[in-house]
Coordinates of C-alpha atoms in Angstrom, one line a residue:
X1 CA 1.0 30.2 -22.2
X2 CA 0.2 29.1 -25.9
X3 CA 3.4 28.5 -28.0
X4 CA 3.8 27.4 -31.8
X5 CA 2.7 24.7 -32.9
X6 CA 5.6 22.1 -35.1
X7 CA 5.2 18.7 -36.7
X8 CA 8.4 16.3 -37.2
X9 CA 9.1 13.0 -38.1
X10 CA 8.6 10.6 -35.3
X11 CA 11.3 7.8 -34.0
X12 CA 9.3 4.9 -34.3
X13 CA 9.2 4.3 -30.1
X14 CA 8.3 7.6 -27.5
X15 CA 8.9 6.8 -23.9
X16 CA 7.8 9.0 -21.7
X17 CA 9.6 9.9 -18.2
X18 CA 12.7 9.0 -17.5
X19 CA 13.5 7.6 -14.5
X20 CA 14.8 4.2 -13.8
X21 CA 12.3 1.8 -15.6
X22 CA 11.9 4.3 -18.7
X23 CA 15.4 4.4 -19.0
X24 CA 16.1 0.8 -18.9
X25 CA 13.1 0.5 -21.9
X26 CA 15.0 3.1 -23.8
X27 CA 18.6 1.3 -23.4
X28 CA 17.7 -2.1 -24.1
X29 CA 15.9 -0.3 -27.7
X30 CA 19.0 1.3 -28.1
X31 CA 20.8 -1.6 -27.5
X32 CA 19.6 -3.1 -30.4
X33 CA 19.6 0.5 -32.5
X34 CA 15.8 0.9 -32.4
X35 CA 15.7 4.9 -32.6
X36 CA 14.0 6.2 -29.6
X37 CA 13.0 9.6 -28.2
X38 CA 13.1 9.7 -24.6
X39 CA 11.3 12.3 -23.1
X40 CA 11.0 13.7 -19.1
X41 CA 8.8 16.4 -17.6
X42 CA 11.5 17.0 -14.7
X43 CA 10.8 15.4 -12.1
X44 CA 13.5 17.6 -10.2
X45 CA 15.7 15.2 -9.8
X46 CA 16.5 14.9 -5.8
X47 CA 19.6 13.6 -4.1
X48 CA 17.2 11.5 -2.0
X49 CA 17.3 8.0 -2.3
X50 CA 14.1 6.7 -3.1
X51 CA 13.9 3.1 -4.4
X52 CA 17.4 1.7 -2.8
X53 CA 17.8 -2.3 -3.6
X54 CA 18.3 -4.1 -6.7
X55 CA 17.6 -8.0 -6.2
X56 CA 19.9 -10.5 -7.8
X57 CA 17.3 -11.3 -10.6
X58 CA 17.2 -7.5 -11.4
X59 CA 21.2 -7.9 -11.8
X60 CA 20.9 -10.5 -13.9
X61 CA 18.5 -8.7 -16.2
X62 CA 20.3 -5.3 -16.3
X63 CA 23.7 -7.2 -17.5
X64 CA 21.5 -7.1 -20.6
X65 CA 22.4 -3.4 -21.4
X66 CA 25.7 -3.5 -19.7
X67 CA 25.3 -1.9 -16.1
X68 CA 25.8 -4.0 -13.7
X69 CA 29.4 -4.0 -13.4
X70 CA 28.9 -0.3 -12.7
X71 CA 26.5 -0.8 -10.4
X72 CA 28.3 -3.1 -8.8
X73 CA 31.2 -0.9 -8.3
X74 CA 29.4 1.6 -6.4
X75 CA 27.0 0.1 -4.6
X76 CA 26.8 -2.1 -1.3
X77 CA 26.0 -5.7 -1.2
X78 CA 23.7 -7.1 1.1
X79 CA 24.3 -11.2 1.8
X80 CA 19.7 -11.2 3.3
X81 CA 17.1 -10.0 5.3
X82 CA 16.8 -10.7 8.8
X83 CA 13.0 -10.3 10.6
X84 CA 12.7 -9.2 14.6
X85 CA 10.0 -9.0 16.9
X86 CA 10.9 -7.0 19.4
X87 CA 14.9 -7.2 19.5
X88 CA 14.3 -11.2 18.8
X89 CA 15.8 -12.4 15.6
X90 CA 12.5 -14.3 14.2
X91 CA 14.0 -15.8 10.7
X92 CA 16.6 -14.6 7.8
X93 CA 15.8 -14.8 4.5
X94 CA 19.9 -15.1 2.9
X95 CA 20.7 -14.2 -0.9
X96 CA 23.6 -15.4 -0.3
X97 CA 22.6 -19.2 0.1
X98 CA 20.4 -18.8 -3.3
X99 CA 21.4 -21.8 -5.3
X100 CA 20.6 -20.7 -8.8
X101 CA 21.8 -16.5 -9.2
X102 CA 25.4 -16.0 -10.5
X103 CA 24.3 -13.2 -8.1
X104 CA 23.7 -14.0 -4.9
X105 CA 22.8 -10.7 -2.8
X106 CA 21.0 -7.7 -2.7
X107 CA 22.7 -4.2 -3.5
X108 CA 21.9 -1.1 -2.0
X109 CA 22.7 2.4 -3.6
X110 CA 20.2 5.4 -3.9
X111 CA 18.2 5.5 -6.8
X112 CA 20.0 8.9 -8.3
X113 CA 23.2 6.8 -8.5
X114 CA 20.8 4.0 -10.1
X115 CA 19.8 7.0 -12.2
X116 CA 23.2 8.4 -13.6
X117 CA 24.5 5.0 -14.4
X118 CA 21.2 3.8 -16.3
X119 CA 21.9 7.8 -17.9
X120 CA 25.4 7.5 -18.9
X121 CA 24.8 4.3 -20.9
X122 CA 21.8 5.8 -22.7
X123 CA 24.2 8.5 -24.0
X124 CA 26.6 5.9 -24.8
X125 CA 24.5 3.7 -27.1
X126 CA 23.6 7.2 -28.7
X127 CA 20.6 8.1 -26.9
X128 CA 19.7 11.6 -25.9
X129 CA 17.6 12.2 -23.1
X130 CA 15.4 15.7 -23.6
X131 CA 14.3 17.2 -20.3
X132 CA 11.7 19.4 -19.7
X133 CA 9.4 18.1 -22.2
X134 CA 5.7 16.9 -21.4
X135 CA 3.0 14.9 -22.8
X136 CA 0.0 16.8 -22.8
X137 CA -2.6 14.9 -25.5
X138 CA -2.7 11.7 -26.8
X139 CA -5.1 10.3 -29.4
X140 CA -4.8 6.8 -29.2
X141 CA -5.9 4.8 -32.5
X142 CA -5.1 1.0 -34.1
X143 CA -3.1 2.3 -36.5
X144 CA -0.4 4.3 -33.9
X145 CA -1.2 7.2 -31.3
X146 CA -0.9 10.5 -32.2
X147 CA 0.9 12.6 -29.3
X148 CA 1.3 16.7 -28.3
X149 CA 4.3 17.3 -26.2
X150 CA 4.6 20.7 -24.9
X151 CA 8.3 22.3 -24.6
X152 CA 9.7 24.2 -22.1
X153 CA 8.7 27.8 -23.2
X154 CA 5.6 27.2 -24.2
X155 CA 6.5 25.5 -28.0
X156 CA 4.1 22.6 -28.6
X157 CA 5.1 19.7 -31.3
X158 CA 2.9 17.2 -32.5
X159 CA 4.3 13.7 -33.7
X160 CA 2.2 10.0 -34.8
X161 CA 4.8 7.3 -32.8
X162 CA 4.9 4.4 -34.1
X163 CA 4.9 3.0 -30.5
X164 CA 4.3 4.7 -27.2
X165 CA 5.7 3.5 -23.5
X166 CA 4.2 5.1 -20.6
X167 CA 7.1 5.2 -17.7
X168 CA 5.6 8.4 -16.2
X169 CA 4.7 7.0 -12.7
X170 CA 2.1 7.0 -10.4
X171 CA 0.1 9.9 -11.8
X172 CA 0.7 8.6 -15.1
X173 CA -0.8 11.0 -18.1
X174 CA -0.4 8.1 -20.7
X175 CA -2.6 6.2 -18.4
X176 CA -5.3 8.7 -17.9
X177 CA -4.9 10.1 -21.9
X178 CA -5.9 5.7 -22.5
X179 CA -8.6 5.6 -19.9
X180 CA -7.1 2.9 -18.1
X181 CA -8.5 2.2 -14.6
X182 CA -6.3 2.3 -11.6
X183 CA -7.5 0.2 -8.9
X184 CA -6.3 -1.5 -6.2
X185 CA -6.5 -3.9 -2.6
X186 CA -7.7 -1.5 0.6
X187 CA -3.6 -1.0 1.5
X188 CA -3.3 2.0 3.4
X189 CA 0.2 3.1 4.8
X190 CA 1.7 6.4 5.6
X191 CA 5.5 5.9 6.3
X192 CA 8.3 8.3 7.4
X193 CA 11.7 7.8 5.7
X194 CA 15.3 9.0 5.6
X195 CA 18.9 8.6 4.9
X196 CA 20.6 8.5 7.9
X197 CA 24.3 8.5 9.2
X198 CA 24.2 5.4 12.4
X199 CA 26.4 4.2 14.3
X200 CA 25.3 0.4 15.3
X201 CA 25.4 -3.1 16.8
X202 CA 23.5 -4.8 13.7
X203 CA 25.3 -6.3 10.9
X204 CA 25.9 -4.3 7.8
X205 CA 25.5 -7.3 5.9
X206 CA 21.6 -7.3 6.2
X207 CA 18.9 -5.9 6.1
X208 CA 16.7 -5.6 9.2
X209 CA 13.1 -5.4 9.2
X210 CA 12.1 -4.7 13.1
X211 CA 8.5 -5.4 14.7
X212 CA 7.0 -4.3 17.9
X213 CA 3.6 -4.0 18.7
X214 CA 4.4 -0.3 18.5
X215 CA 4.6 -1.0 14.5
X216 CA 7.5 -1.9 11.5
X217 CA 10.3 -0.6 10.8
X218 CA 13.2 -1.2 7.9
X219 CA 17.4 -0.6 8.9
X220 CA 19.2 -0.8 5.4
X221 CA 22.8 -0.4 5.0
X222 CA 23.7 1.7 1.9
X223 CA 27.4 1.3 3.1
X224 CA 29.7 3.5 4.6
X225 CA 27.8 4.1 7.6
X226 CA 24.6 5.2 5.9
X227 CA 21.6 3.6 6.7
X228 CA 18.0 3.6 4.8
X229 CA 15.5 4.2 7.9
X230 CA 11.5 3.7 6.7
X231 CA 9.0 3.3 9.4
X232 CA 5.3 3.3 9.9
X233 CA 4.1 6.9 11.0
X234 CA -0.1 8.1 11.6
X235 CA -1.3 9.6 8.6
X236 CA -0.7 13.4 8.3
X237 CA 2.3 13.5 11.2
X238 CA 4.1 15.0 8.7
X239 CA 4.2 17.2 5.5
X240 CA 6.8 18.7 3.0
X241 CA 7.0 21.8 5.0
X242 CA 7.1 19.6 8.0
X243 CA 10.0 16.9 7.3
X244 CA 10.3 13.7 9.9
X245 CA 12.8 15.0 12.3
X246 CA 15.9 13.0 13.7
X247 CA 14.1 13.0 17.4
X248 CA 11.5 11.0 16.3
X249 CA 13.3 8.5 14.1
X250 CA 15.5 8.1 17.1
X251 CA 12.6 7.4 19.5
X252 CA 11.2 4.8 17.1
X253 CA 14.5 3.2 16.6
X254 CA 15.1 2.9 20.2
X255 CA 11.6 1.3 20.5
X256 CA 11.2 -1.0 17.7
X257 CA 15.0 -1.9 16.4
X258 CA 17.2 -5.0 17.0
X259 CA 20.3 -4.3 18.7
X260 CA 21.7 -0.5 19.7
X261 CA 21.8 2.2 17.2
X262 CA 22.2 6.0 17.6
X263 CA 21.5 8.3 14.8
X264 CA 24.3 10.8 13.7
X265 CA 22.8 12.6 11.4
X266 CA 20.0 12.5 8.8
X267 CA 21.3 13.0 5.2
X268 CA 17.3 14.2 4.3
X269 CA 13.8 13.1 5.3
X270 CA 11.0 12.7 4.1
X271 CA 6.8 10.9 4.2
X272 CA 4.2 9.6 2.1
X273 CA 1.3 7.8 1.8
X274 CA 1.1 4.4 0.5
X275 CA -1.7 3.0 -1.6
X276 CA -1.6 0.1 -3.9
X277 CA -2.7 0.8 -7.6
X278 CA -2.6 -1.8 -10.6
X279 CA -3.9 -0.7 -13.9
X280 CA -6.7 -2.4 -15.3
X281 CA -4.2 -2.7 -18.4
X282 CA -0.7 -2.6 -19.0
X283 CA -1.3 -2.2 -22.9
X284 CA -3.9 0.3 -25.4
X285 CA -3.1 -0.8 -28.9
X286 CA 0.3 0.7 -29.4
X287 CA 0.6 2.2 -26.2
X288 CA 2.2 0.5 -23.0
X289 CA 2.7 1.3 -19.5
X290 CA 5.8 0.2 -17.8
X291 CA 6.4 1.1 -13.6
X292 CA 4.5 3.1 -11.5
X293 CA 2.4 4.3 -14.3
X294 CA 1.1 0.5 -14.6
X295 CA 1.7 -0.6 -10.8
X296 CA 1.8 1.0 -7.1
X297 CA 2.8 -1.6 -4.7
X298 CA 3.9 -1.1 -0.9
X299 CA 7.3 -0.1 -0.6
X300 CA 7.7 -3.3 2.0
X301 CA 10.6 -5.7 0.6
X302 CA 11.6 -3.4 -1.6
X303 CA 9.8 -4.8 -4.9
X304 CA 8.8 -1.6 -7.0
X305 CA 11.4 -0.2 -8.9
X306 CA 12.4 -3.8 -9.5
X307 CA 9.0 -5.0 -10.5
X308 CA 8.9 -1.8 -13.3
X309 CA 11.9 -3.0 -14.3
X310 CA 11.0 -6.6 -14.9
X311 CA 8.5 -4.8 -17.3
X312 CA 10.5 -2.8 -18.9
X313 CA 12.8 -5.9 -19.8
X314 CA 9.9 -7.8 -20.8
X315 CA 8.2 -5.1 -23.3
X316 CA 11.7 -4.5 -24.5
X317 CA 13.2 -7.5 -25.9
X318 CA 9.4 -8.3 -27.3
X319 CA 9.1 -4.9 -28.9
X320 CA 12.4 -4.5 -30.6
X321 CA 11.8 -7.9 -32.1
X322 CA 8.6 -6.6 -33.2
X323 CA 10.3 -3.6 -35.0
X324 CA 12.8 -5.9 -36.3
X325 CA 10.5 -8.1 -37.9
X326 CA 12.2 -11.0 -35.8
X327 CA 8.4 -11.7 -34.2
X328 CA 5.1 -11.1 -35.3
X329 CA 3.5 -8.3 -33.0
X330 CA 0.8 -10.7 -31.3
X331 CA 3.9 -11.5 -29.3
X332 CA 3.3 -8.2 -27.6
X333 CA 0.0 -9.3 -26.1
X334 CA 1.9 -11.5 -23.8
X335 CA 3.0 -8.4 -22.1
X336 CA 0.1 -7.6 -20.7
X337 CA -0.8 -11.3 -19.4
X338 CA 2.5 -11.6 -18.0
X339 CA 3.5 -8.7 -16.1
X340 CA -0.1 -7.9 -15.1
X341 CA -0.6 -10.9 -13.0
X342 CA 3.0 -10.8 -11.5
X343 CA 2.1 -7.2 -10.3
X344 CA -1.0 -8.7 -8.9
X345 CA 1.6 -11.8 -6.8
X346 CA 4.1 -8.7 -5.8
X347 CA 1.2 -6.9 -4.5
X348 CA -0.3 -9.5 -2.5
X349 CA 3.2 -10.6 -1.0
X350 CA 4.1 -7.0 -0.3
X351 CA 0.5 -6.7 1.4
X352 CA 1.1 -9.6 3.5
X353 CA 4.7 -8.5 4.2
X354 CA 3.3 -5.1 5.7
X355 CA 0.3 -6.4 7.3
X356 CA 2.6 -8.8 9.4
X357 CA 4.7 -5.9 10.8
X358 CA 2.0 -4.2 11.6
X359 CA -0.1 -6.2 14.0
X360 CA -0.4 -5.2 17.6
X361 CA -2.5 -7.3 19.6
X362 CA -0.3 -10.1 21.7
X363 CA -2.3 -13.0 20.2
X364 CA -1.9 -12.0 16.4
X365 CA 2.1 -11.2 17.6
X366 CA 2.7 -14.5 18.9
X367 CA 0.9 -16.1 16.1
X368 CA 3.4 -13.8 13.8
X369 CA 6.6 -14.3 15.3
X370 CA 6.0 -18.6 15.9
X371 CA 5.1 -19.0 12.0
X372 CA 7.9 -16.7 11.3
X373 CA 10.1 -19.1 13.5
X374 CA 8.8 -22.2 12.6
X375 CA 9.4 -21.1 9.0
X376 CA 12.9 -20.1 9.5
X377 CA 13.9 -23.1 11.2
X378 CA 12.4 -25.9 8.3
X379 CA 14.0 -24.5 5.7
X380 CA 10.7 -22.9 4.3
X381 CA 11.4 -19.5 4.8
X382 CA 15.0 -19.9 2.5
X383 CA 13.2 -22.0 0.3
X384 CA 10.1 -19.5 -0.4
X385 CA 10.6 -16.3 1.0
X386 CA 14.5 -15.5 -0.4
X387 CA 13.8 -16.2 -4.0
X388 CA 10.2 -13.9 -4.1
X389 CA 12.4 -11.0 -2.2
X390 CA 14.9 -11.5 -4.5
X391 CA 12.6 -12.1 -7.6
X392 CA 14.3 -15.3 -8.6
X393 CA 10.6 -17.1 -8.2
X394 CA 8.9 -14.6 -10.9
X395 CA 7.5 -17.3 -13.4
X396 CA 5.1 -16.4 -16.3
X397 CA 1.5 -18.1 -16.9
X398 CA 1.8 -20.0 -13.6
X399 CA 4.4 -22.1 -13.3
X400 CA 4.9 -22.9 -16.6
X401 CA 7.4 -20.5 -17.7
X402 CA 10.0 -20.4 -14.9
X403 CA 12.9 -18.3 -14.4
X404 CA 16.3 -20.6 -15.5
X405 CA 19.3 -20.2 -13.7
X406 CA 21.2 -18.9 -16.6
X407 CA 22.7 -15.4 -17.9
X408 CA 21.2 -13.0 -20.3
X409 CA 23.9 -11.4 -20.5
X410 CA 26.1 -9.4 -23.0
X411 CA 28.1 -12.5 -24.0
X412 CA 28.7 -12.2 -28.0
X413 CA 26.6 -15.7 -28.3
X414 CA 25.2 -18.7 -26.3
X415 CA 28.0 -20.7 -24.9
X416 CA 30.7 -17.5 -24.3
X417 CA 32.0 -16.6 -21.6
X418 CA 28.9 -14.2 -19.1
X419 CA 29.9 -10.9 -19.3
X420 CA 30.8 -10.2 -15.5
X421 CA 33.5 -11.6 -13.3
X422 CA 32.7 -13.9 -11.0
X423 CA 29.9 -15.2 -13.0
X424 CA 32.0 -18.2 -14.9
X425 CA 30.3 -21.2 -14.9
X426 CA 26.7 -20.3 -15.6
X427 CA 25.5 -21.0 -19.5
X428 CA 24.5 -17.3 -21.5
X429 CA 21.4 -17.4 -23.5
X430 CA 20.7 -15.1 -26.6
X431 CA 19.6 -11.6 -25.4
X432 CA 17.3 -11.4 -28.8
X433 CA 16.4 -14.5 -29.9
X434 CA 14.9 -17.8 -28.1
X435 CA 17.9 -20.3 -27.4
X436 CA 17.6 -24.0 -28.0
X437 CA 19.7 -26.2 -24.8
X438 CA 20.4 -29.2 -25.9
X439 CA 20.4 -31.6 -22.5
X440 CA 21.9 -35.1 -22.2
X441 CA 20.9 -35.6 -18.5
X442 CA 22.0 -35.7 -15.4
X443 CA 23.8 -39.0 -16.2
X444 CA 25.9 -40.6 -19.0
X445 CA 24.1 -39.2 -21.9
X446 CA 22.6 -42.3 -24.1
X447 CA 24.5 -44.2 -26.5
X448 CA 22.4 -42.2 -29.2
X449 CA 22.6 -38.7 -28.0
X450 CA 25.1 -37.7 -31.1
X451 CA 22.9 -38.5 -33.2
X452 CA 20.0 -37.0 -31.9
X453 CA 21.6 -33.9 -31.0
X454 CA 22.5 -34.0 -35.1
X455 CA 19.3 -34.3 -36.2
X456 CA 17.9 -31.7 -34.0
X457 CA 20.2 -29.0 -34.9
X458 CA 19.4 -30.2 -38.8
X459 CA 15.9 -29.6 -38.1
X460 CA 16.1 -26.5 -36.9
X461 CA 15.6 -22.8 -38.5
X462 CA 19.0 -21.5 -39.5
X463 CA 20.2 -18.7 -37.3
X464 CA 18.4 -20.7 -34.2
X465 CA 20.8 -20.2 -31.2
X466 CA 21.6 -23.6 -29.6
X467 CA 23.6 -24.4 -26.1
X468 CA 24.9 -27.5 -25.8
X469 CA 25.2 -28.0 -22.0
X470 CA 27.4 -31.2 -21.7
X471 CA 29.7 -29.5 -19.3
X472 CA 28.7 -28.7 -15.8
X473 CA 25.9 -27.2 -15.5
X474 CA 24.6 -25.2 -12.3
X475 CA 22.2 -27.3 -10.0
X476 CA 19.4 -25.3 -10.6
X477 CA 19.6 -25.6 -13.9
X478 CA 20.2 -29.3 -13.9
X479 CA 16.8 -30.0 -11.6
X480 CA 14.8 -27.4 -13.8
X481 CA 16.1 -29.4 -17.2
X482 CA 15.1 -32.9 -15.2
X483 CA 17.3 -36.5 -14.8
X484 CA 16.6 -37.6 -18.6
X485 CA 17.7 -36.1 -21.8
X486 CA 15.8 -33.0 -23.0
X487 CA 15.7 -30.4 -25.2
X488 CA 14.4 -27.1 -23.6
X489 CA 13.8 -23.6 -25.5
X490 CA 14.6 -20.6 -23.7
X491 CA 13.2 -17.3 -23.9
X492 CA 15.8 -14.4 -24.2
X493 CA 14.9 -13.1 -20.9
X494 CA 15.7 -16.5 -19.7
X495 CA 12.4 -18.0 -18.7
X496 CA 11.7 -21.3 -19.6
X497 CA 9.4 -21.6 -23.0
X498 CA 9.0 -25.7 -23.1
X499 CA 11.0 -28.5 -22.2
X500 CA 10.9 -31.0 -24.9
X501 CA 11.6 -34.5 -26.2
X502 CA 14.8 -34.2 -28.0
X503 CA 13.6 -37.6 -30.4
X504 CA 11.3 -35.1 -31.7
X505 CA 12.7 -32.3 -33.5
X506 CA 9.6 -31.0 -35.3
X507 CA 8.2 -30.3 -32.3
X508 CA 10.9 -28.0 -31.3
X509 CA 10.8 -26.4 -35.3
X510 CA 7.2 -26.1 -34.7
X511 CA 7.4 -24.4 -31.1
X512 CA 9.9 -21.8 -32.2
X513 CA 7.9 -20.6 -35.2
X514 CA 4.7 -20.4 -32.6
X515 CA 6.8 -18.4 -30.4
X516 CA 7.6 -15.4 -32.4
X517 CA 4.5 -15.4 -34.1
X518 CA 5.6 -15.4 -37.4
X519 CA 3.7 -17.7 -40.5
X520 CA 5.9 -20.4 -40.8
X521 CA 8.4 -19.8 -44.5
X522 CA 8.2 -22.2 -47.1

């Protein structure tokens, strides 16, 4: 039905859809009072769980806008994974024994609770989410895109953005309005799912991802005797008007999971049909994608709604310096390079991850479940496996710009104290700005260290954040910084920019000024 037609002036950011990853993009803007309209089609919003597990570097990140506490508070903490093949306990990948997270575990909640937390603080830092509102056109051009969102009753407004961000998922209308392709690796999955209430021998402590040459399946305690239950299934078994019912996920538990379980009752149920996507481009000009709209992965490990997220972070603190004038908007290209490529390592781990619980033959099972072992008992599967599950390993353009083992926190500046208890100890960076850590080494610091530390901060542009870290610092960060005196520049998201020679100020002057793209002031 046609409708009237209205112009009005446009906040200088649209995002479009609202679930977890738009939301975060729209809170860290709001955060630092960028005015945004945040839009949503209605997605009906369902009491089922979806995307259930936020990794500890996803908890570090979303202290940024102040949630994690309340996360936290209402969801269940995992201390790992554990693998089986065939009731066998193959190898354990532990959050818990991760040596650089003031967050060391997993925690499980259902994404609607994810949902009405990441809400409530939008409305808090003034934000109003508008429901039942849909982007229809977009005209996208290098001065800004030109957008029609239709209303709920038919009303149609038209509006120029200054800057758009794509968080409507998998069938994505910002991506299609762009002409972005939306390709991906021949991963082909179909998987039955529900929340369940068990009673069981396996720990609640873990997460328990069960082979057998039957096929995969995923146990995850949500707390309080609910259980996340996700299993491989032939394509087409089921259907909306033909949910997964509790026989079968009995059956398959019986056959495939560690230990004894019997299932009480199922909380809901559901299927679908896995296929990897990644967009040819996470940016158009003006226009981003951020999620599912940019990136489909397999749901194994538990990496998608915490991949969009990482993306959402990453735009955001780029973008709202952009607005700001605080960076120079070729800053913004780096978004794409970044997160494109890590969508491309998620996807390939997550591939592998489901291939391997899905072979069948003995030979390819025992050549599984012995590298599995043999992993497991060198130290190489806690070494490599925990941080990619947990996200800790995500580095940008290679392995140049690491994650640091510090918080990004709401601390008022660098130095005070991180914002969550339990999290003492572990130095907070800027949220906005690129911090400078002054470094004496792992040893006495040299007799000259004052000094140089003086003339540094001299050198540098007033305003420049600087940490100086000669207190205890967390091993992680210590062997990241190296044994000598350094000087390392830190990006607000707390990825490592350079590590520099501290004898050498101008270097650092001359770094900072690259990094935010600005023409260097007289």
């Amino acid at each position: 039905m046609g409708g009237l037609t209205e112009r009005r002036p446009a906040a200088p950011v649209l995002v479009v859809g609202a679930g977890p990853v738009g939301l975060v993009v729209a809170c860290e803007l709001r955060r630092r009072d960028i005015p945004v309209r945040l839009v949503d089609a209605g997605r009906g919003h369902s009491a089922h769980s979806r995307a259930n597990v936020v990794w500890p570097r996803n908890l570090e990140l979303l202290d940024r806008i102040g949630v994690t506490g309340d996360l936290l508070d209402i969801g269940h903490r995992l201390a790992g994974t554990a693998f089986y093949s065939r009731g066998r306990r193959l190898a354990t990948a532990w959050m818990s024994r991760l040596p650089d997270s003031p967050y060391p575990f997993a925690l499980t909640l259902s994404q609607a609770d994810t949902e009405r937390v990441l809400r409530r603080r939008f409305a808090e830092l003034g934000g109003t989410l508008e429901e039942g509102v849909r982007l229809t056109a977009l005209d996208n051009t290098p001065g800004g895109p030109a957008v029609k969102l239709e209303h709920e009753g038919g009303r149609i407004e038209e509006l120029e953005p200054g800057w758009l961000v794509g968080a409507d998922g998998a069938h994505s209308t910002v991506r299609k309005e762009l002409g972005i392709a939306y390709d991906g690796p021949p991963v082909d999955v179909s998987f039955a799912i529900t929340d369940a209430r068990l009673s069981t021998t396996l720990s609640e402590d873990l997460s328990h991802y069960c082979y057998a040459p039957s096929g995969a399946m995923v146990l995850g305690p949500m707390g309080d005797g609910v259980h996340r239950i996700a299993l491989n299934v032939p394509h087409d078994a089921y259907d909306e008007g033909n949910p997964p019912p509790m026989e079968m996920f009995q059956q398959v538990v019986d056959d495939r999971a560690a230990g004894r379980s019997r299932i009480e009752e199922l909380l809901w149920s559901g299927s679908f049909r896995v296929r990897v996507r990644i967009a040819s481009a996470f940016r158009g000009e003006r226009c981003f994608l951020v999620g599912d709209a940019a990136h489909v992965i397999s749901p194994a490990g538990g990496q998608g709604m915490n991949t969009g997220m990482q993306d959402a972070f990453n735009l955001a603190w780029k973008l709202s310096g952009v607005i700001r004038g605080e960076f120079g908007e070729p800053i913004l290209d780096s978004y794409d390079t970044e997160r494109r490529a890590v969508s491309h390592d998620v996807a390939r781990s997550t591939e592998l991850l489901t291939k391997a619980g899905l072979v069948s033959t003995p030979a390819k099972v025992a050549l599984r479940d012995a590298a599995f072992m043999a992993a497991d008992r060198t130290g190489l599967f806690q070494r490599k496996i925990a941080p990619q599950l947990g996200q800790t390993a995500v580095s940008y353009d290679g392995d140049r710009h690491p994650r640091l083992p510090v918080m990004v926190s709401g601390a008022d500046g660098p130095g005070d104290a991180p914002s969550r208890p339990g999290s003492g100890g572990w130095p907070a960076v800027d949220r906005d700005r690129h911090t400078v850590l002054l470094w004496p080494g792992r040893r006495t610091p040299p007799p000259d260290w004052q000094h140089t530390r003086d003339r540094l901060r001299r050198a540098l542009p007033e305003g420049t954040p600087v940490l100086d870290l000669t207190r205890a610092v967390p091993k992680g960060l210590a062997a990241a910084l190296g044994p000598g005196p350094a000087v390392a520049v830190v990006r607000p998201d707390g990825h490592l920019l350079a590590r520099l020679d501290p004898r050498r100020p101008q270097e650092t002057t001359h770094l900072l000024t690259r990094a935010a793209h600005l023409r260097s002031r007289p």
